[in-house]
N, CA, C and O atoms as a printed pandas DataFrame, in Angstrom:
     atom_number atom_name residue_name chain_id  residue_number  x_coord  y_coord  z_coord
0              1         N          MET        A               1   21.377   -8.823  -12.884
1              2        CA          MET        A               1   21.183   -7.403  -12.753
2              3         C          MET        A               1   19.932   -7.656  -12.914
3              4         O          MET        A               1   19.487   -8.430  -13.762
4              5         N          ALA        A               2   18.944   -6.691  -11.697
5              6        CA          ALA        A               2   17.576   -6.422  -11.330
6              7         C          ALA        A               2   17.476   -4.926  -11.395
7              8         O          ALA        A               2   18.054   -3.913  -11.000
8              9         N          ASP        A               3   15.952   -5.502  -12.431
9             10        CA          ASP        A               3   15.357   -3.728  -13.037
10            11         C          ASP        A               3   14.926   -2.977  -11.547
11            12         O          ASP        A               3   14.858   -3.374  -10.384
12            13         N          ARG        A               4   14.699   -1.788  -12.178
13            14        CA          ARG        A               4   14.154   -1.054  -10.202
14            15         C          ARG        A               4   13.356   -1.228   -9.671
15            16         O          ARG        A               4   13.265   -0.992   -8.466
16            17         N          LYS        A               5   11.573   -2.205  -11.116
17            18        CA          LYS        A               5   10.595   -2.510  -10.614
18            19         C          LYS        A               5   10.764   -3.437   -9.417
19            20         O          LYS        A               5   10.168   -3.307   -8.348
20            21         N          HIS        A               6   11.982   -4.754   -9.835
21            22        CA          HIS        A               6   11.672   -5.663   -8.855
22            23         C          HIS        A               6   12.451   -5.110   -7.538
23            24         O          HIS        A               6   11.750   -5.079   -6.526
24            25         N          LEU        A               7   13.264   -4.843   -7.453
25            26        CA          LEU        A               7   14.932   -4.306   -6.782
26            27         C          LEU        A               7   14.650   -4.642   -5.316
27            28         O          LEU        A               7   15.448   -5.091   -4.493
28            29         N          GLY        A               8   13.239   -4.310   -5.135
29            30        CA          GLY        A               8   12.409   -4.561   -3.093
30            31         C          GLY        A               8   12.203   -5.644   -3.213
31            32         O          GLY        A               8   12.409   -6.146   -2.109
32            33         N          ALA        A               9   11.891   -6.420   -3.932
33            34        CA          ALA        A               9   12.140   -8.025   -3.877
34            35         C          ALA        A               9   13.130   -8.971   -4.170
35            36         O          ALA        A               9   13.013  -10.181   -3.977
36            37         N          LEU        A              10   14.006   -8.462   -4.592
37            38        CA          LEU        A              10   14.806   -9.361   -5.197
38            39         C          LEU        A              10   16.228   -9.108   -3.202
39            40         O          LEU        A              10   16.817   -9.960   -2.536
40            41         N          LEU        A              11   16.159   -7.884   -3.089
41            42        CA          LEU        A              11   16.414   -7.235   -2.263
42            43         C          LEU        A              11   16.200   -8.258   -0.642
43            44         O          LEU        A              11   17.077   -8.743    0.074
44            45         N          LEU        A              12   14.500   -8.303   -0.479
45            46        CA          LEU        A              12   14.215   -9.442    0.179
46            47         C          LEU        A              12   14.740  -10.937    0.370
47            48         O          LEU        A              12   14.821  -11.522    1.450
48            49         N          GLN        A              13   15.174  -11.582   -1.231
49            50        CA          GLN        A              13   15.058  -12.382   -1.443
50            51         C          GLN        A              13   17.163  -13.096   -0.981
51            52         O          GLN        A              13   17.699  -14.175   -0.731
52            53         N          ALA        A              14   17.581  -11.653   -1.122
53            54        CA          ALA        A              14   18.836  -10.942   -0.681
54            55         C          ALA        A              14   19.465  -11.145    0.429
55            56         O          ALA        A              14   20.337  -12.014    0.397
56            57         N          THR        A              15   19.182  -10.312    1.921
57            58        CA          THR        A              15   19.312  -10.817    2.609
58            59         C          THR        A              15   18.492  -11.533    3.955
59            60         O          THR        A              15   18.738  -11.227    5.122
60            61         N          GLY        A              16   17.364  -12.655    3.487
61            62        CA          GLY        A              16   16.704  -12.743    4.145
62            63         C          GLY        A              16   17.474  -13.921    4.288
63            64         O          GLY        A              16   18.436  -13.908    3.520
64            65         N          SER        A              17   17.399  -14.970    5.018
65            66        CA          SER        A              17   18.090  -16.561    5.288
66            67         C          SER        A              17   17.266  -17.034    4.629
67            68         O          SER        A              17   16.324  -16.395    4.160
68            69         N          ALA        A              18   17.545  -18.760    4.399
69            70        CA          ALA        A              18   16.732  -19.686    3.726
70            71         C          ALA        A              18   15.679  -19.813    4.906
71            72         O          ALA        A              18   14.716  -19.913    4.146
72            73         N          ASP        A              19   15.300  -19.862    5.733
73            74        CA          ASP        A              19   14.474  -20.387    7.074
74            75         C          ASP        A              19   13.748  -19.382    7.431
75            76         O          ASP        A              19   12.699  -19.421    8.073
76            77         N          TYR        A              20   14.342  -18.399    6.987
77            78        CA          TYR        A              20   13.518  -17.315    6.824
78            79         C          TYR        A              20   12.601  -16.725    5.579
79            80         O          TYR        A              20   11.554  -16.119    5.808
80            81         N          LEU        A              21   12.889  -16.863    4.793
81            82        CA          LEU        A              21   12.238  -16.998    3.792
82            83         C          LEU        A              21   11.920  -18.137    3.655
83            84         O          LEU        A              21   12.500  -18.436    2.611
84            85         N          GLU        A              22   11.224  -19.280    4.090
85            86        CA          GLU        A              22   10.236  -19.808    3.879
86            87         C          GLU        A              22    9.066  -19.739    4.799
87            88         O          GLU        A              22    7.945  -20.234    4.689
88            89         N          GLY        A              23    9.605  -19.000    5.738
89            90        CA          GLY        A              23    8.812  -18.818    7.284
90            91         C          GLY        A              23    7.382  -17.931    6.420
91            92         O          GLY        A              23    6.168  -18.104    6.527
92            93         N          LEU        A              24    8.455  -16.641    5.296
93            94        CA          LEU        A              24    7.822  -15.808    4.448
94            95         C          LEU        A              24    6.731  -16.072    3.853
95            96         O          LEU        A              24    5.761  -15.328    3.714
96            97         N          ARG        A              25    6.892  -17.299    3.438
97            98        CA          ARG        A              25    6.261  -17.823    2.477
98            99         C          ARG        A              25    4.864  -19.061    2.692
99           100         O          ARG        A              25    3.807  -19.298    2.108
100          101         N          SER        A              26    5.300  -19.385    3.381
101          102        CA          SER        A              26    4.046  -19.579    4.726
102          103         C          SER        A              26    3.565  -19.098    5.363
103          104         O          SER        A              26    2.721  -19.795    5.925
104          105         N          LEU        A              27    3.624  -17.628    5.834
105          106        CA          LEU        A              27    3.041  -16.719    5.980
106          107         C          LEU        A              27    2.198  -16.441    4.842
107          108         O          LEU        A              27    1.018  -16.316    5.172
108          109         N          ALA        A              28    2.415  -16.310    3.663
109          110        CA          ALA        A              28    2.161  -15.556    2.863
110          111         C          ALA        A              28    1.129  -17.114    2.261
111          112         O          ALA        A              28   -0.084  -17.236    2.086
112          113         N          ASP        A              29    1.896  -17.772    2.143
113          114        CA          ASP        A              29    0.498  -18.631    1.320
114          115         C          ASP        A              29   -0.998  -19.105    3.237
115          116         O          ASP        A              29   -1.487  -20.235    3.251
116          117         N          THR        A              30   -1.125  -18.773    3.633
117          118        CA          THR        A              30   -1.757  -19.280    4.527
118          119         C          THR        A              30   -2.361  -17.674    4.279
119          120         O          THR        A              30   -2.385  -17.018    5.321
120          121         N          LYS        A              31   -2.776  -17.066    3.234
121          122        CA          LYS        A              31   -3.689  -15.600    2.745
122          123         C          LYS        A              31   -4.214  -15.437    1.634
123          124         O          LYS        A              31   -4.973  -14.662    1.052
124          125         N          GLY        A              32   -3.414  -16.701    1.407
125          126        CA          GLY        A              32   -3.716  -16.642   -0.412
126          127         C          GLY        A              32   -2.170  -16.536   -0.996
127          128         O          GLY        A              32   -1.992  -17.276   -1.964
128          129         N          MET        A              33   -1.641  -16.178   -0.811
129          130        CA          MET        A              33   -0.792  -15.069   -1.409
130          131         C          MET        A              33    0.607  -15.738   -1.538
131          132         O          MET        A              33    1.000  -16.455   -0.618
132          133         N          ARG        A              34    1.516  -15.496   -2.849
133          134        CA          ARG        A              34    3.022  -16.683   -3.001
134          135         C          ARG        A              34    3.742  -15.668   -3.566
135          136         O          ARG        A              34    3.670  -15.095   -4.653
136          137         N          LEU        A              35    4.473  -15.558   -2.578
137          138        CA          LEU        A              35    5.865  -14.566   -3.161
138          139         C          LEU        A              35    7.043  -15.855   -3.730
139          140         O          LEU        A              35    7.540  -16.936   -3.414
140          141         N          GLU        A              36    7.021  -14.636   -4.954
141          142        CA          GLU        A              36    8.222  -15.206   -5.637
142          143         C          GLU        A              36    9.075  -14.194   -5.359
143          144         O          GLU        A              36    8.855  -13.296   -4.547
144          145         N          VAL        A              37   10.403  -14.373   -6.265
145          146        CA          VAL        A              37   11.924  -13.875   -6.074
146          147         C          VAL        A              37   11.167  -12.920   -7.258
147          148         O          VAL        A              37   11.835  -13.327   -8.209
148          149         N          HIS        A              38   10.458  -12.169   -7.716
149          150        CA          HIS        A              38   10.067  -10.655   -8.425
150          151         C          HIS        A              38    8.564  -10.605   -7.947
151          152         O          HIS        A              38    7.659  -10.605   -8.782
152          153         N          GLY        A              39    8.255  -10.553   -6.285
153          154        CA          GLY        A              39    7.080  -10.239   -6.116
154          155         C          GLY        A              39    5.671  -11.399   -4.781
155          156         O          GLY        A              39    5.386  -12.522   -4.366
156          157         N          LEU        A              40    5.402  -10.284   -4.744
157          158        CA          LEU        A              40    4.737  -10.868   -3.712
158          159         C          LEU        A              40    3.202  -11.531   -4.902
159          160         O          LEU        A              40    2.965  -10.709   -5.787
160          161         N          HIS        A              41    2.357  -12.698   -4.949
161          162        CA          HIS        A              41    1.642  -12.750   -6.080
162          163         C          HIS        A              41   -0.036  -13.347   -5.542
163          164         O          HIS        A              41   -0.127  -14.277   -4.740
164          165         N          LYS        A              42   -0.935  -12.836   -5.968
165          166        CA          LYS        A              42   -2.147  -13.093   -5.644
166          167         C          LYS        A              42   -3.195  -13.391   -7.016
167          168         O          LYS        A              42   -3.772  -12.613   -7.777
168          169         N          GLY        A              43   -3.131  -15.312   -6.918
169          170        CA          GLY        A              43   -3.419  -15.607   -8.207
170          171         C          GLY        A              43   -2.766  -15.889   -8.911
171          172         O          GLY        A              43   -1.899  -16.758   -8.812
172          173         N          ARG        A              44   -3.161  -14.840  -10.321
173          174        CA          ARG        A              44   -1.373  -14.584  -11.682
174          175         C          ARG        A              44   -1.167  -12.746  -11.851
175          176         O          ARG        A              44   -0.972  -12.034  -12.836
176          177         N          THR        A              45   -1.339  -12.414  -10.204
177          178        CA          THR        A              45   -1.860  -11.048  -10.089
178          179         C          THR        A              45   -0.499  -10.300   -9.332
179          180         O          THR        A              45   -0.600  -10.163   -8.113
180          181         N          VAL        A              46    0.622   -9.866   -9.915
181          182        CA          VAL        A              46    1.160   -9.447   -9.056
182          183         C          VAL        A              46    0.833   -8.642   -8.083
183          184         O          VAL        A              46    0.033   -7.786   -8.462
184          185         N          ILE        A              47    1.274   -8.526   -6.418
185          186        CA          ILE        A              47    0.507   -7.647   -5.657
186          187         C          ILE        A              47    1.738   -6.434   -4.647
187          188         O          ILE        A              47    1.595   -5.384   -4.019
188          189         N          ALA        A              48    2.577   -7.102   -4.893
189          190        CA          ALA        A              48    3.384   -5.706   -4.537
190          191         C          ALA        A              48    5.402   -6.493   -5.114
191          192         O          ALA        A              48    5.696   -7.622   -5.508
192          193         N          VAL        A              49    6.084   -5.554   -4.939
193          194        CA          VAL        A              49    7.328   -5.557   -5.461
194          195         C          VAL        A              49    7.952   -4.790   -4.747
195          196         O          VAL        A              49    9.118   -5.012   -5.074
196          197         N          LYS        A              50    7.969   -3.617   -3.570
197          198        CA          LYS        A              50    8.322   -3.040   -2.543
198          199         C          LYS        A              50    8.446   -3.645   -2.012
199          200         O          LYS        A              50    7.552   -4.488   -2.089
200          201         N          GLU        A              51    9.783   -4.034   -0.713
201          202        CA          GLU        A              51    9.968   -4.757    0.634
202          203         C          GLU        A              51    8.769   -4.114    1.473
203          204         O          GLU        A              51    8.008   -4.953    1.955
204          205         N          GLU        A              52    8.527   -3.051    1.680
205          206        CA          GLU        A              52    7.612   -2.051    2.680
206          207         C          GLU        A              52    6.142   -3.257    2.176
207          208         O          GLU        A              52    5.713   -4.048    3.016
208          209         N          ASP        A              53    5.664   -3.213    1.036
209          210        CA          ASP        A              53    4.958   -3.603    0.706
210          211         C          ASP        A              53    4.426   -5.109    0.882
211          212         O          ASP        A              53    3.246   -5.460    0.867
212          213         N          ILE        A              54    5.079   -5.577    0.981
213          214        CA          ILE        A              54    6.068   -7.115    0.766
214          215         C          ILE        A              54    5.414   -8.136    2.105
215          216         O          ILE        A              54    4.870   -9.234    2.222
216          217         N          TYR        A              55    5.840   -7.038    2.950
217          218        CA          TYR        A              55    5.466   -7.196    4.399
218          219         C          TYR        A              55    4.118   -6.607    4.357
219          220         O          TYR        A              55    3.417   -7.617    4.411
220          221         N          ARG        A              56    3.131   -5.363    4.281
221          222        CA          ARG        A              56    2.415   -4.754    4.823
222          223         C          ARG        A              56    1.214   -5.950    4.034
223          224         O          ARG        A              56    0.142   -6.178    4.595
224          225         N          ALA        A              57    1.520   -6.510    2.934
225          226        CA          ALA        A              57    0.480   -7.118    2.881
226          227         C          ALA        A              57   -0.466   -8.599    3.298
227          228         O          ALA        A              57   -1.630   -8.991    3.385
228          229         N          PRO        A              58    1.233   -9.156    3.505
229          230        CA          PRO        A              58    0.328  -10.218    5.132
230          231         C          PRO        A              58    0.292   -9.937    6.255
231          232         O          PRO        A              58    0.399  -10.781    7.145
232          233         N          GLY        A              59    0.040   -7.977    6.582
233          234        CA          GLY        A              59   -0.306   -8.204    7.900
234          235         C          GLY        A              59    1.121   -8.043    8.542
235          236         O          GLY        A              59    1.229   -8.003    9.768
236          237         N          LEU        A              60    2.273   -7.947    7.675
237          238        CA          LEU        A              60    4.019   -7.664    8.803
238          239         C          LEU        A              60    3.630   -6.334    8.731
239          240         O          LEU        A              60    2.851   -5.733    7.991
240          241         N          PRO        A              61    4.634   -5.864   10.045
241          242        CA          PRO        A              61    5.542   -4.635    9.461
242          243         C          PRO        A              61    6.663   -4.971    8.857
243          244         O          PRO        A              61    6.989   -6.078    8.428
244          245         N          PHE        A              62    7.463   -3.594    8.830
245          246        CA          PHE        A              62    8.818   -4.397    8.170
246          247         C          PHE        A              62    9.725   -4.852    8.880
247          248         O          PHE        A              62   10.126   -4.347    9.928
248          249         N          ILE        A              63   10.121   -5.842    8.367
249          250        CA          ILE        A              63   11.479   -6.150    9.456
250          251         C          ILE        A              63   12.321   -6.428    8.276
251          252         O          ILE        A              63   12.113   -6.953    7.182
252          253         N          GLU        A              64   14.044   -5.536    9.268
253          254        CA          GLU        A              64   14.757   -4.819    9.014
254          255         C          GLU        A              64   16.089   -5.892    8.404
255          256         O          GLU        A              64   16.722   -6.144    9.429
256          257         N          PRO        A              65   16.530   -6.355    7.655
257          258        CA          PRO        A              65   17.787   -6.722    7.354
258          259         C          PRO        A              65   18.295   -7.556    8.166
259          260         O          PRO        A              65   18.242   -8.783    8.086
260          261         N          GLU        A              66   18.822   -6.889    9.001
261          262        CA          GLU        A              66   20.096   -7.360   10.027
262          263         C          GLU        A              66   18.701   -8.614   11.032
263          264         O          GLU        A              66   19.305   -9.476   11.670
264          265         N          LEU        A              67   17.392   -8.706   11.145
265          266        CA          LEU        A              67   16.708   -9.564   11.255
266          267         C          LEU        A              67   16.094  -10.819   11.357
267          268         O          LEU        A              67   15.453  -11.433   12.209
268          269         N          ARG        A              68   16.661  -11.081    9.743
269          270        CA          ARG        A              68   16.021  -11.550    8.986
270          271         C          ARG        A              68   16.744  -13.554    9.040
271          272         O          ARG        A              68   16.942  -14.154    7.983
272          273         N          ASP        A              69   16.979  -14.146   10.274
273          274        CA          ASP        A              69   18.089  -14.973   10.700
274          275         C          ASP        A              69   16.599  -16.354    9.785
275          276         O          ASP        A              69   16.724  -17.042    8.771
276          277         N          GLY        A              70   15.838  -16.268   10.394
277          278        CA          GLY        A              70   14.573  -17.420   10.268
278          279         C          GLY        A              70   14.346  -18.425   11.495
279          280         O          GLY        A              70   14.157  -19.641   11.541
280          281         N          ARG        A              71   14.493  -16.902   12.978
281          282        CA          ARG        A              71   14.609  -17.233   14.067
282          283         C          ARG        A              71   13.475  -16.488   15.602
283          284         O          ARG        A              71   13.543  -15.978   16.720
284          285         N          SER        A              72   12.483  -16.973   14.466
285          286        CA          SER        A              72   10.870  -16.249   14.867
286          287         C          SER        A              72   10.778  -15.100   14.953
287          288         O          SER        A              72    9.971  -14.494   15.658
288          289         N          GLU        A              73   11.839  -14.508   14.031
289          290        CA          GLU        A              73   11.061  -12.883   13.604
290          291         C          GLU        A              73    9.865  -12.551   12.836
291          292         O          GLU        A              73    9.632  -11.385   12.516
292          293         N          ILE        A              74    9.120  -13.489   12.535
293          294        CA          ILE        A              74    8.127  -12.961   11.650
294          295         C          ILE        A              74    6.629  -13.404   13.076
295          296         O          ILE        A              74    5.673  -12.649   13.250
296          297         N          GLU        A              75    6.818  -14.658   13.822
297          298        CA          GLU        A              75    5.904  -14.575   15.093
298          299         C          GLU        A              75    6.279  -12.920   15.564
299          300         O          GLU        A              75    5.487  -12.010   15.317
300          301         N          ARG        A              76    7.842  -12.644   16.405
301          302        CA          ARG        A              76    7.553  -11.809   16.942
302          303         C          ARG        A              76    7.089  -10.046   15.796
303          304         O          ARG        A              76    6.602   -8.918   15.735
304          305         N          ALA        A              77    7.362  -10.496   15.542
305          306        CA          ALA        A              77    6.523   -9.367   14.089
306          307         C          ALA        A              77    4.879   -9.385   14.408
307          308         O          ALA        A              77    4.207   -8.562   15.030
308          309         N          LEU        A              78    4.685   -9.994   14.086
309          310        CA          LEU        A              78    3.572  -10.636   14.234
310          311         C          LEU        A              78    2.266   -9.501   15.745
311          312         O          LEU        A              78    1.335   -8.701   15.655
312          313         N          ARG        A              79    3.027  -10.148   16.857
313          314        CA          ARG        A              79    2.699   -9.413   17.655
314          315         C          ARG        A              79    3.249   -8.300   18.322
315          316         O          ARG        A              79    3.061   -8.049   19.513
316          317         N          GLY        A              80    3.959   -7.609   17.507
317          318        CA          GLY        A              80    4.450   -6.671   17.429
318          319         C          GLY        A              80    5.097   -6.592   17.691
319          320         O          GLY        A              80    5.486   -5.478   17.338
320          321         N          LYS        A              81    6.768   -7.705   18.998
321          322        CA          LYS        A              81    7.555   -7.516   19.895
322          323         C          LYS        A              81    8.634   -7.903   18.907
323          324         O          LYS        A              81    9.108   -8.953   19.340
324          325         N          LEU        A              82    9.398   -7.481   17.521
325          326        CA          LEU        A              82   10.512   -6.775   17.682
326          327         C          LEU        A              82   11.198   -6.247   18.500
327          328         O          LEU        A              82   10.743   -5.428   19.299
328          329         N          PRO        A              83   12.312   -6.575   18.468
329          330        CA          PRO        A              83   13.846   -5.849   19.552
330          331         C          PRO        A              83   13.966   -4.686   17.722
331          332         O          PRO        A              83   13.871   -4.725   16.495
332          333         N          LYS        A              84   14.306   -3.596   19.246
333          334        CA          LYS        A              84   14.671   -2.307   18.353
334          335         C          LYS        A              84   16.516   -2.653   17.772
335          336         O          LYS        A              84   17.203   -3.432   18.431
336          337         N          LEU        A              85   17.008   -2.047   16.678
337          338        CA          LEU        A              85   17.912   -2.233   16.374
338          339         C          LEU        A              85   17.983   -0.325   16.880
339          340         O          LEU        A              85   17.149    0.552   17.107
340          341         N          VAL        A              86   20.156   -0.480   16.853
341          342        CA          VAL        A              86   20.756    0.486   17.694
342          343         C          VAL        A              86   20.854    1.067   16.779
343          344         O          VAL        A              86   21.266    0.435   15.807
344          345         N          SER        A              87   20.516    2.656   16.570
345          346        CA          SER        A              87   21.545    2.832   15.894
346          347         C          SER        A              87   22.437    3.687   16.162
347          348         O          SER        A              87   22.805    3.741   17.335
348          349         N          ILE        A              88   23.300    4.978   14.770
349          350        CA          ILE        A              88   24.306    5.754   15.453
350          351         C          ILE        A              88   24.142    6.461   15.983
351          352         O          ILE        A              88   24.890    6.759   16.914
352          353         N          ILE        A              89   22.344    7.561   15.472
353          354        CA          ILE        A              89   21.789    9.086   16.274
354          355         C          ILE        A              89   21.823    8.672   17.588
355          356         O          ILE        A              89   22.858    9.157   18.046
356          357         N          PRO        A              90   20.817    7.547   19.119
357          358        CA          PRO        A              90   20.745    7.747   20.064
358          359         C          PRO        A              90   22.179    7.569   20.834
359          360         O          PRO        A              90   22.364    7.506   22.049
360          361         N          ILE        A              91   23.033    7.512   19.893
361          362        CA          ILE        A              91   24.270    7.107   20.839
362          363         C          ILE        A              91   25.071    8.338   21.412
363          364         O          ILE        A              91   24.822    9.220   20.590
364          365         N          GLU        A              92   25.604    8.688   22.032
365          366        CA          GLU        A              92   26.436   10.144   22.375
366          367         C          GLU        A              92   27.209    9.909   23.767
367          368         O          GLU        A              92   26.736    9.382   24.774
368          369         N          GLY        A              93   28.430   10.391   23.602
369          370        CA          GLY        A              93   30.258   10.084   24.561
370          371         C          GLY        A              93   30.148   10.870   24.728
371          372         O          GLY        A              93   29.388   11.788   24.416
372          373         N          THR        A              94   31.857   10.496   25.979
373          374        CA          THR        A              94   32.122   12.010   26.102
374          375         C          THR        A              94   33.629   11.778   25.669
375          376         O          THR        A              94   34.382   10.805   25.696
376          377         N          PHE        A              95   33.732   13.007   25.287
377          378        CA          PHE        A              95   35.669   12.748   24.390
378          379         C          PHE        A              95   36.385   13.598   25.611
379          380         O          PHE        A              95   37.603   13.776   25.607
C-alpha cells in the first residue's frame, strides 16, 4: 500500500515500461539526480515525489502514461515532439 506522499512516484513506476524507466533514470543521472521508487533525489534529498515535478526537475514536459513504452518518448519530449493523445472531448459525430 502506498502512502499519499509517494503516490505520484509509485504511479510513475507502475505505468512506465522497464525500458522507459531506465531512460528516465539515465536522464536523471545526467542531471545529477537519482530516480528511485519513492521519488527523485538530488544527493540525499528527495526533490520531487509528484509525477509532474519528477518530469519538470530534469527539464521534461509531463509524459502521459499511455506513451511510456520506452520507444524514444523521452527524446521526443525533450524536442517538444510528443504526439497529442485523442480524447473524447473533441470527438463529435452525427447520429
